[in-house]
Every structure is written in structure tokens, then in C-alpha cells.
Short mmCIF file of C-alpha atoms in Angstrom, two decimals:
data_model
loop_
_atom_site.label_atom_id
_atom_site.label_comp_id
_atom_site.label_asym_id
_atom_site.label_seq_id
_atom_site.Cartn_x
_atom_site.Cartn_y
_atom_site.Cartn_z
CA MET A 10 -93.27 -43.04 -35.48
CA ALA A 11 -91.39 -41.09 -38.20
CA THR A 12 -89.54 -44.29 -39.14
CA LEU A 13 -92.78 -46.21 -39.38
CA LEU A 14 -94.33 -43.54 -41.57
CA ALA A 15 -91.24 -43.42 -43.84
CA TRP A 16 -91.24 -47.20 -44.08
CA SER A 17 -94.89 -47.22 -45.12
CA PHE A 18 -94.56 -44.32 -47.59
CA GLY A 19 -93.54 -46.33 -50.69
CA PRO A 20 -95.77 -49.40 -50.31
CA SER A 21 -98.86 -47.26 -49.71
CA GLU A 22 -98.06 -45.21 -52.83
CA MET A 23 -98.14 -41.97 -50.90
CA TYR A 24 -95.93 -40.41 -53.59
CA LYS A 25 -99.02 -40.25 -55.77
CA ALA A 26 -100.52 -37.65 -53.43
CA THR A 27 -99.37 -34.87 -55.78
CA GLY A 28 -101.81 -36.28 -58.33
CA LEU A 29 -104.63 -34.91 -56.21
CA ILE A 30 -103.60 -31.48 -57.42
CA THR A 31 -102.24 -32.33 -60.87
CA TYR A 32 -105.38 -34.17 -61.89
CA GLY A 33 -107.69 -31.89 -59.93
CA GLY A 34 -109.52 -30.97 -63.14
CA ASN A 35 -110.39 -34.58 -63.96
CA MET A 36 -111.67 -35.16 -60.45
CA GLY A 37 -113.77 -32.05 -60.64
CA LYS A 38 -115.34 -33.32 -63.85
CA TYR A 39 -115.94 -36.71 -62.23
CA ALA A 40 -117.48 -35.11 -59.16
CA SER A 41 -119.68 -32.79 -61.19
CA GLY A 42 -121.32 -35.87 -62.68
CA PHE A 43 -122.71 -36.58 -59.20
CA LEU A 44 -124.23 -33.15 -58.79
CA ALA A 45 -127.46 -33.99 -60.59
CA PRO A 46 -128.70 -37.23 -59.01
CA ASN A 47 -131.02 -39.21 -61.23
CA PHE A 48 -133.92 -40.83 -59.37
CA HIS A 49 -135.79 -42.14 -62.44
CA ASP A 50 -135.45 -45.73 -61.19
CA TRP A 51 -136.30 -44.87 -57.58
CA LYS A 52 -138.86 -47.67 -57.18
CA TYR A 53 -136.26 -50.27 -58.03
CA TYR A 54 -133.69 -48.59 -55.75
CA LEU A 55 -136.17 -48.45 -52.89
CA GLU A 56 -136.97 -52.14 -53.32
CA GLU A 57 -133.30 -53.05 -53.21
CA MET A 58 -132.71 -50.73 -50.27
CA LEU A 59 -135.52 -52.45 -48.39
CA VAL A 60 -134.00 -55.86 -49.14
CA THR A 61 -130.73 -54.54 -47.70
CA VAL A 62 -132.40 -53.49 -44.44
CA GLN A 63 -134.29 -56.79 -44.28
CA THR A 64 -131.04 -58.70 -44.78
CA ALA A 65 -129.43 -56.78 -41.91
CA LEU A 66 -132.51 -57.37 -39.76
CA TRP A 67 -132.45 -61.14 -40.13
CA GLY A 68 -128.70 -61.38 -39.80
CA THR A 69 -128.74 -59.36 -36.59
CA PHE A 70 -131.77 -61.25 -35.22
CA LEU A 71 -130.18 -64.66 -35.76
CA ALA A 72 -126.91 -63.45 -34.24
CA ALA A 73 -128.77 -62.18 -31.16
CA ILE A 74 -130.74 -65.42 -30.70
CA PHE A 75 -127.65 -67.62 -30.98
CA GLY A 76 -125.38 -65.08 -29.34
CA MET A 77 -127.22 -65.12 -26.00
CA PRO A 78 -126.58 -68.77 -25.05
CA ILE A 79 -123.13 -68.74 -26.67
CA SER A 80 -122.09 -65.66 -24.69
CA LEU A 81 -122.92 -67.55 -21.47
CA LEU A 82 -120.49 -70.24 -22.61
CA CYS A 83 -117.72 -67.68 -23.03
CA SER A 84 -118.21 -65.98 -19.67
CA ASN A 85 -115.54 -66.85 -17.14
CA ASN A 86 -117.93 -66.52 -14.21
CA LEU A 87 -120.32 -69.15 -15.60
CA ALA A 88 -118.48 -71.71 -17.69
CA PRO A 89 -115.29 -73.66 -16.96
CA ILE A 90 -112.11 -72.49 -18.65
CA TRP A 91 -112.00 -75.47 -21.04
CA VAL A 92 -115.33 -74.35 -22.47
CA VAL A 93 -114.68 -70.60 -22.35
CA GLN A 94 -111.38 -70.63 -24.24
CA PRO A 95 -112.38 -72.66 -27.33
CA VAL A 96 -115.75 -70.88 -27.68
CA ARG A 97 -114.05 -67.50 -27.37
CA ARG A 98 -111.44 -68.34 -30.03
CA LEU A 99 -114.25 -69.47 -32.31
CA MET A 100 -116.03 -66.15 -31.75
CA ASP A 101 -112.76 -64.29 -32.41
CA ALA A 102 -112.51 -66.06 -35.76
CA ALA A 103 -116.12 -65.30 -36.69
CA ARG A 104 -115.59 -61.65 -35.82
CA SER A 105 -112.17 -61.02 -37.30
CA ILE A 106 -113.20 -62.17 -40.78
CA ASN A 107 -115.11 -59.31 -42.36
CA GLU A 108 -118.73 -59.87 -43.38
CA LEU A 109 -117.79 -59.17 -47.00
CA VAL A 110 -115.38 -62.12 -46.88
CA TRP A 111 -118.05 -64.31 -45.26
CA ALA A 112 -120.40 -63.19 -48.02
CA VAL A 113 -117.97 -64.46 -50.67
CA PHE A 114 -117.99 -67.87 -48.97
CA PHE A 115 -121.76 -68.00 -48.54
CA VAL A 116 -122.42 -66.98 -52.14
CA VAL A 117 -120.49 -70.09 -53.08
CA ALA A 118 -122.29 -72.19 -50.46
CA VAL A 119 -125.91 -71.07 -50.80
CA GLY A 120 -125.88 -69.22 -54.10
CA LEU A 121 -126.25 -65.59 -55.15
CA GLY A 122 -128.80 -63.46 -53.32
CA PRO A 123 -129.78 -61.92 -50.00
CA PHE A 124 -129.68 -65.20 -48.02
CA ALA A 125 -125.92 -65.32 -48.48
CA GLY A 126 -125.89 -61.78 -47.07
CA VAL A 127 -128.01 -62.83 -44.09
CA MET A 128 -125.61 -65.66 -43.30
CA ALA A 129 -122.55 -63.41 -43.69
CA ILE A 130 -123.95 -60.82 -41.30
CA PHE A 131 -125.13 -63.55 -38.93
CA VAL A 132 -121.71 -65.17 -38.61
CA ASN A 133 -119.75 -61.93 -38.28
CA THR A 134 -122.21 -60.41 -35.80
CA LEU A 135 -122.37 -63.63 -33.78
CA GLY A 136 -118.66 -63.17 -33.14
CA VAL A 137 -119.26 -59.60 -32.03
CA PHE A 138 -122.18 -60.51 -29.75
CA GLY A 139 -120.30 -63.45 -28.23
CA LYS A 140 -117.71 -60.96 -27.00
CA LEU A 141 -119.95 -58.00 -26.07
CA TYR A 142 -122.70 -60.05 -24.39
CA SER A 143 -120.21 -62.08 -22.35
CA GLU A 144 -118.43 -58.94 -21.17
CA ALA A 145 -121.77 -57.73 -19.79
CA VAL A 146 -122.28 -61.09 -18.07
CA GLU A 147 -118.83 -61.00 -16.51
CA ALA A 148 -119.41 -57.46 -15.22
CA SER A 149 -122.73 -58.40 -13.59
CA ASP A 150 -123.20 -58.23 -9.84
CA PRO A 151 -122.63 -61.70 -8.27
CA ARG A 152 -124.71 -60.96 -5.16
CA PRO A 153 -128.20 -61.42 -6.64
CA VAL A 154 -126.96 -64.68 -8.14
CA GLU A 155 -125.84 -65.86 -4.71
CA GLY A 156 -129.23 -64.81 -3.35
CA ILE A 157 -130.97 -67.03 -5.89
CA ARG A 158 -128.50 -69.87 -5.32
CA ALA A 159 -129.16 -69.82 -1.57
CA THR A 160 -132.82 -70.69 -2.19
CA GLY A 161 -131.78 -74.05 -3.63
CA ALA A 162 -132.39 -73.00 -7.23
CA SER A 163 -130.58 -74.72 -10.10
CA LYS A 164 -127.80 -73.19 -12.19
CA ILE A 165 -130.24 -72.46 -15.01
CA HIS A 166 -132.51 -70.59 -12.59
CA GLU A 167 -129.53 -68.65 -11.24
CA ILE A 168 -128.74 -67.44 -14.75
CA LEU A 169 -132.34 -66.71 -15.75
CA TYR A 170 -133.27 -64.86 -12.57
CA GLY A 171 -129.92 -63.56 -11.33
CA ILE A 172 -127.98 -62.63 -14.46
CA ILE A 173 -130.34 -62.13 -17.42
CA PRO A 174 -132.37 -59.31 -15.79
CA GLN A 175 -129.11 -57.51 -15.04
CA VAL A 176 -127.59 -57.78 -18.52
CA MET A 177 -130.74 -57.47 -20.67
CA PRO A 178 -130.64 -53.64 -21.00
CA LEU A 179 -127.01 -53.81 -22.17
CA TRP A 180 -127.73 -56.69 -24.52
CA ILE A 181 -130.62 -54.83 -26.14
CA SER A 182 -128.50 -51.72 -26.47
CA TYR A 183 -125.62 -53.62 -28.12
CA THR A 184 -128.04 -55.38 -30.47
CA LEU A 185 -129.58 -52.13 -31.68
CA TYR A 186 -126.16 -50.51 -32.18
CA ARG A 187 -125.05 -53.49 -34.15
CA PHE A 188 -128.20 -53.48 -36.26
CA GLU A 189 -127.36 -49.92 -37.33
CA ALA A 190 -123.84 -50.99 -38.24
CA ASN A 191 -125.15 -54.02 -40.10
CA VAL A 192 -127.47 -51.91 -42.28
CA ARG A 193 -124.38 -49.94 -43.31
CA GLY A 194 -122.45 -53.17 -43.81
CA ALA A 195 -125.23 -54.78 -45.83
CA THR A 196 -125.18 -51.96 -48.39
CA ILE A 197 -121.92 -53.28 -49.83
CA LEU A 198 -122.63 -57.02 -49.69
CA GLY A 199 -124.24 -56.81 -53.13
CA ILE A 200 -120.80 -56.18 -54.62
CA VAL A 201 -119.98 -59.86 -54.17
CA GLY A 202 -123.48 -60.92 -55.18
CA ALA A 203 -125.01 -61.27 -51.74
CA GLY A 204 -128.09 -59.20 -52.56
CA GLY A 205 -129.35 -55.75 -51.82
CA ILE A 206 -128.50 -52.28 -52.99
CA GLY A 207 -124.76 -52.97 -53.27
CA GLN A 208 -125.32 -54.90 -56.48
CA VAL A 209 -127.12 -51.95 -58.12
CA LEU A 210 -124.52 -49.50 -56.83
CA PHE A 211 -121.67 -51.54 -58.20
CA GLU A 212 -123.27 -51.87 -61.64
CA ASN A 213 -123.82 -48.10 -61.83
CA VAL A 214 -120.29 -47.24 -60.71
CA ARG A 215 -118.85 -49.71 -63.21
CA GLY A 216 -121.05 -48.29 -65.98
CA PHE A 217 -120.04 -44.68 -65.24
CA TYR A 218 -123.64 -43.72 -64.46
CA TYR A 219 -122.70 -40.93 -62.08
CA ALA A 220 -126.16 -39.44 -61.71
CA GLU A 221 -127.68 -42.82 -60.76
CA THR A 222 -124.80 -43.56 -58.40
CA ALA A 223 -125.37 -40.24 -56.68
CA ALA A 224 -129.05 -41.07 -56.27
CA LEU A 225 -128.20 -44.44 -54.75
CA MET A 226 -125.70 -42.92 -52.33
CA LEU A 227 -128.23 -40.34 -51.19
CA MET A 228 -130.74 -43.12 -50.56
CA MET A 229 -128.20 -45.03 -48.51
CA ILE A 230 -127.45 -41.99 -46.39
CA ALA A 231 -131.16 -41.38 -45.84
CA THR A 232 -131.83 -45.03 -44.95
CA VAL A 233 -128.96 -45.26 -42.48
CA ALA A 234 -130.09 -42.01 -40.87
CA ILE A 235 -133.67 -43.29 -40.54
CA VAL A 236 -132.53 -46.61 -39.07
CA ASP A 237 -130.31 -44.74 -36.61
CA ILE A 238 -133.19 -42.56 -35.46
CA ILE A 239 -135.59 -45.50 -35.07
CA SER A 240 -133.09 -47.61 -33.14
CA GLN A 241 -132.26 -44.65 -30.91
CA GLN A 242 -135.95 -44.32 -30.06
CA LEU A 243 -136.22 -48.06 -29.41
CA ARG A 244 -133.20 -47.92 -27.12
CA ARG A 245 -134.79 -45.13 -25.12
CA ILE A 246 -138.03 -47.08 -24.69
CA MET A 247 -136.52 -50.50 -23.98
CA VAL A 248 -133.47 -49.75 -21.87
CA MET B 15 -133.05 -81.75 19.45
CA SER B 16 -130.01 -80.19 18.00
CA ASN B 17 -130.80 -78.32 14.80
CA ILE B 18 -127.38 -77.18 13.71
CA GLN B 19 -124.29 -79.19 14.57
CA ILE B 20 -120.83 -78.05 13.66
CA ALA B 21 -117.78 -80.14 14.50
CA SER B 22 -114.14 -78.99 14.31
CA LEU B 23 -114.68 -76.57 11.45
CA SER B 24 -111.58 -74.84 10.07
CA LYS B 25 -111.16 -72.66 7.02
CA THR B 26 -107.91 -71.40 5.58
CA PHE B 27 -108.22 -69.07 2.60
CA ALA B 28 -105.95 -69.28 -0.42
CA ASN B 29 -103.93 -66.32 0.86
CA GLY B 30 -103.12 -68.21 4.08
CA THR B 31 -105.58 -66.42 6.37
CA LYS B 32 -107.05 -68.77 8.93
CA ALA B 33 -110.65 -67.53 9.09
CA LEU B 34 -112.03 -70.38 11.20
CA ASN B 35 -110.02 -72.40 13.65
CA GLY B 36 -111.42 -75.71 14.91
CA LEU B 37 -114.88 -74.47 15.68
CA ASP B 38 -117.53 -76.59 17.47
CA LEU B 39 -121.10 -75.41 17.81
CA ASN B 40 -124.56 -76.78 18.57
CA ILE B 41 -127.77 -74.85 18.13
CA ARG B 42 -131.14 -76.26 19.17
CA SER B 43 -134.28 -76.12 17.09
CA GLY B 44 -136.15 -72.84 17.47
CA GLU B 45 -133.28 -70.90 19.02
CA MET B 46 -132.45 -67.33 18.06
CA VAL B 47 -128.71 -66.87 18.30
CA ALA B 48 -126.60 -63.77 17.76
CA LEU B 49 -123.13 -64.06 16.31
CA ILE B 50 -120.92 -61.23 17.52
CA GLY B 51 -117.39 -60.30 16.56
CA ALA B 52 -115.21 -57.61 15.10
CA SER B 53 -114.60 -57.41 11.34
CA GLY B 54 -112.49 -60.35 10.26
CA SER B 55 -113.39 -62.52 13.25
CA GLY B 56 -114.92 -65.16 10.95
CA LYS B 57 -118.65 -64.48 11.34
CA SER B 58 -119.44 -64.26 7.64
CA THR B 59 -117.22 -67.22 6.84
CA LEU B 60 -119.07 -69.33 9.40
CA VAL B 61 -122.46 -68.25 8.03
CA ARG B 62 -121.45 -69.08 4.46
CA HIS B 63 -120.24 -72.52 5.55
CA ILE B 64 -123.56 -73.33 7.24
CA ALA B 65 -125.42 -72.33 4.06
CA GLY B 66 -123.13 -74.60 2.04
CA LEU B 67 -121.94 -71.71 -0.11
CA ILE B 68 -118.26 -72.49 0.58
CA GLY B 69 -116.42 -75.65 1.59
CA SER B 70 -114.21 -75.98 4.66
CA ASP B 71 -110.64 -77.25 5.03
CA VAL B 72 -110.22 -80.97 4.56
CA ASN B 73 -110.07 -82.30 8.13
CA ALA B 74 -111.11 -85.80 9.16
CA GLY B 75 -113.56 -84.76 11.88
CA THR B 76 -115.12 -81.76 10.16
CA SER B 77 -118.85 -81.78 9.56
CA ILE B 78 -121.83 -79.45 9.44
CA ASN B 79 -125.33 -80.86 9.90
CA VAL B 80 -128.46 -78.81 9.55
CA ASP B 81 -131.85 -80.30 10.41
CA GLY B 82 -130.41 -83.79 10.43
CA ARG B 83 -128.81 -83.56 7.00
CA ILE B 84 -125.14 -83.21 6.16
CA VAL B 85 -124.39 -79.84 4.52
CA GLN B 86 -120.71 -80.64 4.24
CA ALA B 87 -118.22 -83.05 5.72
CA LYS B 88 -114.42 -83.20 5.50
CA GLY B 89 -114.39 -80.18 3.22
CA ARG B 90 -116.80 -81.66 0.70
CA ILE B 91 -120.14 -79.98 0.14
CA ALA B 92 -122.98 -82.51 -0.01
CA ALA B 93 -123.92 -83.75 -3.49
CA ASP B 94 -127.59 -82.94 -2.90
CA ILE B 95 -126.78 -79.47 -1.56
CA ARG B 96 -129.57 -77.91 -3.62
CA ASN B 97 -132.16 -79.92 -1.69
CA ILE B 98 -130.54 -79.01 1.61
CA ARG B 99 -130.33 -75.31 0.73
CA ARG B 100 -134.13 -75.21 0.42
CA ASN B 101 -134.30 -75.73 4.19
CA ILE B 102 -131.78 -73.00 4.89
CA GLY B 103 -132.85 -69.44 4.20
CA VAL B 104 -130.03 -66.93 3.86
CA VAL B 105 -130.33 -63.19 4.34
CA PHE B 106 -127.33 -61.13 3.21
CA GLN B 107 -125.89 -57.80 4.26
CA GLN B 108 -126.45 -56.36 0.79
CA PHE B 109 -129.91 -58.02 0.49
CA ASN B 110 -128.91 -59.77 -2.77
CA LEU B 111 -132.19 -59.08 -4.51
CA VAL B 112 -132.41 -58.78 -8.27
CA GLY B 113 -132.90 -55.02 -8.65
CA ARG B 114 -134.69 -54.99 -12.00
CA LEU B 115 -137.27 -57.64 -11.06
CA SER B 116 -140.41 -56.81 -9.10
CA VAL B 117 -140.46 -57.35 -5.35
CA LEU B 118 -143.04 -60.11 -5.82
CA THR B 119 -140.88 -61.94 -8.37
CA ASN B 120 -137.90 -61.67 -6.06
CA VAL B 121 -139.92 -63.23 -3.26
CA LEU B 122 -141.23 -65.92 -5.62
CA THR B 123 -137.67 -66.99 -6.47
CA GLY B 124 -137.76 -68.55 -3.00
CA LYS B 125 -139.92 -71.27 -4.61
CA LEU B 126 -137.43 -72.05 -7.41
CA GLY B 127 -135.71 -74.76 -5.39
CA GLN B 128 -138.97 -76.74 -5.21
CA MET B 129 -140.01 -76.29 -8.83
CA PRO B 130 -139.27 -78.41 -11.89
CA LEU B 131 -136.51 -76.88 -14.01
CA LEU B 132 -138.74 -75.86 -16.90
CA ALA B 133 -141.59 -74.42 -14.82
CA GLY B 134 -139.08 -72.35 -12.88
CA ALA B 135 -137.30 -71.22 -16.02
CA LEU B 136 -140.58 -70.04 -17.56
CA GLY B 137 -141.63 -68.29 -14.37
CA ASN B 138 -144.74 -70.49 -14.11
CA PHE B 139 -145.48 -69.74 -10.48
CA SER B 140 -148.80 -71.25 -9.35
CA LEU B 141 -151.56 -69.13 -7.91
CA ALA B 142 -150.95 -70.80 -4.55
CA ASP B 143 -147.27 -69.80 -4.72
CA GLN B 144 -148.22 -66.22 -5.50
CA GLN B 145 -150.59 -66.16 -2.54
CA VAL B 146 -147.85 -67.51 -0.28
CA ALA B 147 -145.52 -64.79 -1.58
CA MET B 148 -148.09 -62.05 -0.97
CA GLN B 149 -148.71 -63.37 2.55
CA ALA B 150 -144.98 -63.32 3.23
CA LEU B 151 -144.82 -59.71 2.04
CA GLU B 152 -147.71 -58.83 4.33
CA ARG B 153 -145.89 -60.51 7.23
CA VAL B 154 -142.85 -58.33 6.74
CA GLY B 155 -145.06 -55.28 6.19
CA ILE B 156 -144.26 -54.33 2.58
CA ALA B 157 -147.16 -55.87 0.63
CA ALA B 158 -147.88 -52.48 -0.95
CA THR B 159 -144.54 -52.57 -2.80
CA ALA B 160 -145.14 -55.97 -4.46
CA ARG B 161 -145.31 -54.64 -8.02
CA GLN B 162 -142.40 -52.19 -7.69
CA ARG B 163 -138.91 -52.92 -8.90
CA ALA B 164 -136.81 -54.14 -5.98
CA SER B 165 -134.19 -51.46 -6.67
CA THR B 166 -136.72 -48.71 -5.88
CA LEU B 167 -137.10 -49.87 -2.26
CA SER B 168 -135.20 -48.47 0.71
CA GLY B 169 -132.50 -50.63 2.30
CA GLY B 170 -134.74 -51.68 5.17
CA GLN B 171 -137.57 -52.61 2.80
CA GLN B 172 -135.20 -54.58 0.57
CA GLN B 173 -133.96 -56.53 3.57
CA ARG B 174 -137.51 -57.34 4.58
CA ALA B 175 -138.20 -58.49 1.00
CA ALA B 176 -135.17 -60.76 1.34
CA ILE B 177 -136.62 -62.17 4.57
CA ALA B 178 -139.92 -62.74 2.74
CA ARG B 179 -138.00 -64.67 0.09
CA ALA B 180 -136.58 -66.94 2.82
CA LEU B 181 -140.09 -67.36 4.30
CA VAL B 182 -141.52 -68.41 0.92
CA GLN B 183 -138.70 -70.91 0.66
CA GLY B 184 -140.22 -72.64 3.70
CA ALA B 185 -136.83 -72.73 5.40
CA LYS B 186 -136.55 -74.29 8.83
CA VAL B 187 -133.32 -72.47 9.53
CA LEU B 188 -132.63 -68.84 8.71
CA ILE B 189 -129.10 -67.53 8.58
CA ALA B 190 -128.72 -63.77 8.46
CA ASP B 191 -125.27 -62.42 7.61
CA GLU B 192 -125.00 -58.87 9.02
CA PRO B 193 -128.58 -58.12 7.95
CA ILE B 194 -128.63 -54.69 9.54
CA ALA B 195 -125.08 -53.50 8.95
CA SER B 196 -126.10 -51.32 5.98
CA LEU B 197 -129.26 -49.92 7.56
CA ASP B 198 -130.17 -46.87 9.61
CA PRO B 199 -131.15 -47.54 13.27
CA ALA B 200 -134.92 -47.38 12.66
CA SER B 201 -134.79 -49.80 9.71
CA ALA B 202 -132.38 -52.01 11.62
CA ARG B 203 -134.85 -52.28 14.48
CA ARG B 204 -137.72 -53.16 12.15
CA VAL B 205 -135.67 -55.88 10.45
CA MET B 206 -134.65 -57.34 13.84
CA GLU B 207 -138.29 -57.28 15.01
CA THR B 208 -139.31 -59.10 11.83
CA LEU B 209 -136.70 -61.76 12.52
CA VAL B 210 -137.82 -62.15 16.13
CA GLY B 211 -141.43 -62.44 14.89
CA ILE B 212 -140.76 -65.34 12.53
CA ASN B 213 -138.58 -67.02 15.15
CA ARG B 214 -141.37 -66.94 17.74
CA GLU B 215 -144.37 -67.56 15.51
CA ASP B 216 -142.94 -70.11 13.06
CA GLY B 217 -140.34 -71.68 15.33
CA ILE B 218 -137.66 -71.08 12.69
CA THR B 219 -134.13 -71.39 14.04
CA ILE B 220 -132.28 -68.13 13.43
CA ILE B 221 -128.59 -67.31 13.47
CA VAL B 222 -127.93 -63.64 12.97
CA SER B 223 -124.46 -62.16 12.79
CA LEU B 224 -124.32 -58.67 14.20
CA HIS B 225 -121.79 -55.96 14.59
CA GLN B 226 -123.20 -54.35 17.71
CA VAL B 227 -123.77 -56.16 20.96
CA GLU B 228 -126.74 -53.96 21.90
CA TYR B 229 -128.84 -55.58 19.20
CA ALA B 230 -127.83 -59.02 20.42
CA ARG B 231 -128.84 -58.21 24.01
CA ARG B 232 -132.09 -56.65 22.88
CA PHE B 233 -133.28 -59.29 20.42
CA CYS B 234 -131.44 -62.59 20.92
CA PRO B 235 -131.52 -64.81 24.02
CA ARG B 236 -128.18 -66.44 23.21
CA THR B 237 -124.98 -64.88 21.92
CA ILE B 238 -121.88 -66.45 20.48
CA ALA B 239 -118.86 -64.15 20.34
CA MET B 240 -116.03 -64.88 17.94
CA GLN B 241 -112.45 -63.78 17.70
CA ALA B 242 -109.82 -64.91 15.21
CA GLY B 243 -111.95 -67.83 14.03
CA ARG B 244 -112.66 -69.16 17.52
CA ILE B 245 -115.66 -68.97 19.83
CA VAL B 246 -114.66 -66.89 22.84
CA PHE B 247 -118.07 -66.57 24.48
CA ASP B 248 -121.21 -68.68 24.24
CA GLY B 249 -124.04 -67.99 26.65
CA PRO B 250 -127.00 -65.82 27.53
CA SER B 251 -126.78 -62.44 25.80
CA VAL B 252 -127.40 -60.55 29.03
CA ALA B 253 -124.20 -62.03 30.45
CA LEU B 254 -122.18 -60.36 27.70
CA THR B 255 -121.84 -56.98 29.40
CA ASN B 256 -119.64 -54.23 28.03
CA GLU B 257 -117.12 -55.08 30.77
CA ARG B 258 -117.09 -58.68 29.67
CA LEU B 259 -116.57 -57.54 26.07
CA THR B 260 -113.57 -55.45 27.08
CA GLU B 261 -112.19 -58.49 28.92
CA ILE B 262 -112.47 -60.56 25.76
CA TYR B 263 -111.56 -58.11 23.03
CA GLY B 264 -109.54 -55.46 24.87
CA SER B 265 -109.63 -52.11 23.10
CA ALA B 266 -111.14 -53.74 20.00
CA SER B 267 -114.39 -54.04 21.94
CA GLU B 268 -115.18 -50.40 21.15
CA GLU B 269 -116.04 -51.51 17.64
CA LEU B 270 -118.80 -53.75 19.00
CA VAL B 271 -120.63 -51.17 21.06
CA LEU B 272 -122.84 -48.49 19.57
CA PRO B 273 -120.73 -45.34 19.79
CA ASP B 274 -123.63 -43.03 20.36
CA ALA B 275 -125.32 -43.07 23.79
CA ALA B 276 -128.46 -41.64 22.17
CA ASP B 277 -128.75 -44.68 19.92
CA LEU B 278 -128.44 -46.88 22.93
CA ASN B 279 -131.22 -45.01 24.70
CA SER B 280 -133.51 -45.29 21.72
CA LEU B 281 -132.99 -49.06 21.74
CA LYS B 282 -133.76 -49.27 25.44
CA ALA B 283 -136.87 -47.17 24.95
CA VAL B 284 -138.18 -49.74 22.50
CA ALA B 285 -137.36 -52.52 24.90
CA ALA B 286 -139.32 -50.88 27.69
#
């Protein structure tokens, strides 16, 4: 452990840590700029914030719709191994590339704006749901499925009646959790031009408008908190 | 007419255990047969073979016919097994209901095998189907629970719901795999009475695997006793006395007799 830390010390520029104290005054001045948030443009901020939430909503929704059938294809107890493995690797790829990176690609593909953000969140979240949903399917009780099978029902019926009712509460729960995370994620997509509040934030940070930046950050915190509370309530009702 | 025909059925599991060993068996239409044996004697394996849920060893002479149709032969499960399964109702030890669905929906799934794929997938059960399901629930005495989630029912009620599912299926043969092993004596008796009822009134052939010989003597005219994958007794249940059991199983026979004399008396009281 000590060796690893020593090895990483130089490349991660840890020697600059003393600067935290040396330049403490500068940082204080910088921070004090944030102390008086400026909400004069709040209507515009609110609009952009709303677009951010809407982007996350659509991205998560699409990922859930496509994630459900795909997760069945990557469940070992339902699909043959030669289907499970390739689909899983594909989901791994979708998941391991950050949504910000996907956003860069989609801005090129579909142009600047929130739709690129929707697609970025969709692809990344699809990878997450493929894994989470299929884990729920694999952990489901096989006995009800056998009960359905014994009536002469088809494979599709076995899944719809035997498995889906069992995994639905978990699926809903995962989807709501992920929606919360995606609202947070969507707030930075604007940095690469994929719409929403990130764009405004980036412009203000770049322009040294500390008061406006502070206002934007407060709005983000409030929005994420509200989304968290709403999704918590939904989870309680639906699960 | 012979309803269930089994010829030289053997099953060796992947770990080398020989669960069934050259088993031959004929059961006539409308019979109610008990399957007795200690844990690991092959009862469940036999039941699952008849339902076409698992395939046997590949032997030239092996075949299982139910109601004149081949369930499996030479280790291969029939290609149209889904159609055959409709005629075979299965009742499991752990009921195998879908806990989060209503009791009525669980019973209605008995109709899935006869429905077009899409109608079944959408849950488009006809009014006639729903009436049949409600009648089945009334038959087994739990109509009042129809709208409840299956998981809220007691074990005995869940098992009767599972029997209702098999009834809705319109099965001609009912196979019950240890249906009362997880139930208290009172629930066990009700489930056995329900099975006897549908055997007598509907003429449905029933095979029920049991752990205790008292239930076999009380409810089933014919008993088949198994040991190490072979049939070691096949005859009238009354002939399978405790002495005869000891002869066959030795000290292992204790497992097959209700340990508590009081339980035994309560069973006899019902019989009287």
C-alpha cells in the first residue's frame, strides 16, 4: 500500500498540496465571490434546470423500456450462453463509457442540444439496467416458473407470469435510483454541448461570474434534493 | 384402459446418483395412487419425469405414455410436450404459485396452455375462463380469497389454489409431488380430501407422493412403495401394514410412519 501511494505521489502532483496553505488567501478571495449568489437570471436558470431534468427523464425512460427485454437476454437462467455472453459484453461497454463521453459522440452525431444528452444517458443507463435487471431475474425463485410451465404455457408466458411479477418491484426501485443519479449526471452534460444547465454553468465559471455560478449550484442542489424526495415517495408507493 | 404407462425408466443424475432404476409402472384411468418412500427413494424424480419436466436416461426401451400420448421416449422429451402438459396437472410441495399475483390470476394461468400467445401474454382471459376459475376456487373452498395476493394465504390454502389451477387446466391426470409435506395435519387432511373429491367426482387419475403411510392408507386405494429407485411394493394400501413396511425398509421405515400416536388417532377419527 505504502509503495503504491509513493509510486502515485509524483504523477498525481501531490507535492502541490502545500499550495493549499500557501495560496490560502487567493482561495479565500475566490470562495468569497460565491458568498453572494446572484439570482437575477433565475427564470433562465430554471428553464435550463427543467430541461436537464427532462433530459434525464427521457434518457432513463428509454433505457428502462429497452433494458427490460435486453436484461432477459443476459440472464443465464433464461437465455443460452451464446446469447448471454455477447449481450452482456455489449452492456459492459455501454456502461463503462461515461455518459459525458457518450455525449461528446452524440453531439457529433445528432448535433448540439438536449437530444444528444438524452441519447448519452440512454446508452449509459441501458448498460446499467442490463446488468441490474438481469441480476434480479437470475435471483428470482424458479418454482413459480415451473408451476406455470407445468400448465403447458409457452416460454413467453412463463416469463410474463412467473418472472416479471417477482422482479418488477426491484426493477422499479433500480429505475428510480438511476433516475436520481441521471439528474445529477445530466447537470454536467451541457459542458460538451448536450443541453441543460451544464452549458450555463460552464459559461459562468469560464467568465468568472462567481455570484451567478453560486446561484446555479444552489439550484442544482435544490433540484437534486427535490427529485430525490419525489422518487423516494414513488418508491414507497410502487414497491 | 391404462392411463399412465412407464416402461424401464432409469435416471442417473450428473453426479452419478442413480435415482430411478429400470422402473415399470401402469396406472389405470381414474385410479388414485399413493407413492411412498423415504427421502431420496426417487419419488420426486419419478413425478417430474411423468410431467415431462426432466428427461430420463437414454435407454432403448424407455418410454412414458400418459393418456395415450408419448411424454418422453428413450430419454427424449416429446416435441409437442406443451400440448401434452395441458393434460397433466402438477401440484408441488412448495405450491409454486406466483406470490405477488392474485389467487384468481394464479388459477387462471392454468388456461395459458390453451390460449394464443398474445392473448395469454396480455392476460386477456375470457369471462367464461374467469367463471371456470371461480368455480374451481369454490370447489377447493377458497373462493373468498380470489382477489388476495397468493402470498397472503396459508400453506394449506395455497396448495388448494394450486389444485384449482390444475382443475382449470382441465387435466385428465393430476400428479402431486409431496403436496402435504409442508403443511400442518389439519391442512394436510383438507388438501387430501380435496384430491379425493376431484378423483371421485371428475374421474381424474391422481398420483400423489407422500411421506407418511397413514395418509396413503386413509386416502388412496393403491400404494406404490419405492426404495433406491425401484418399486418394492405395489398393491392395496391396506396391505402395507407397519410390519410390512419394516420388512421392506428395515429401521428406515420409522421415517414413513407418523411419529405421534395422537396424530394417528386424529386421522382414524376422521376416517370413522
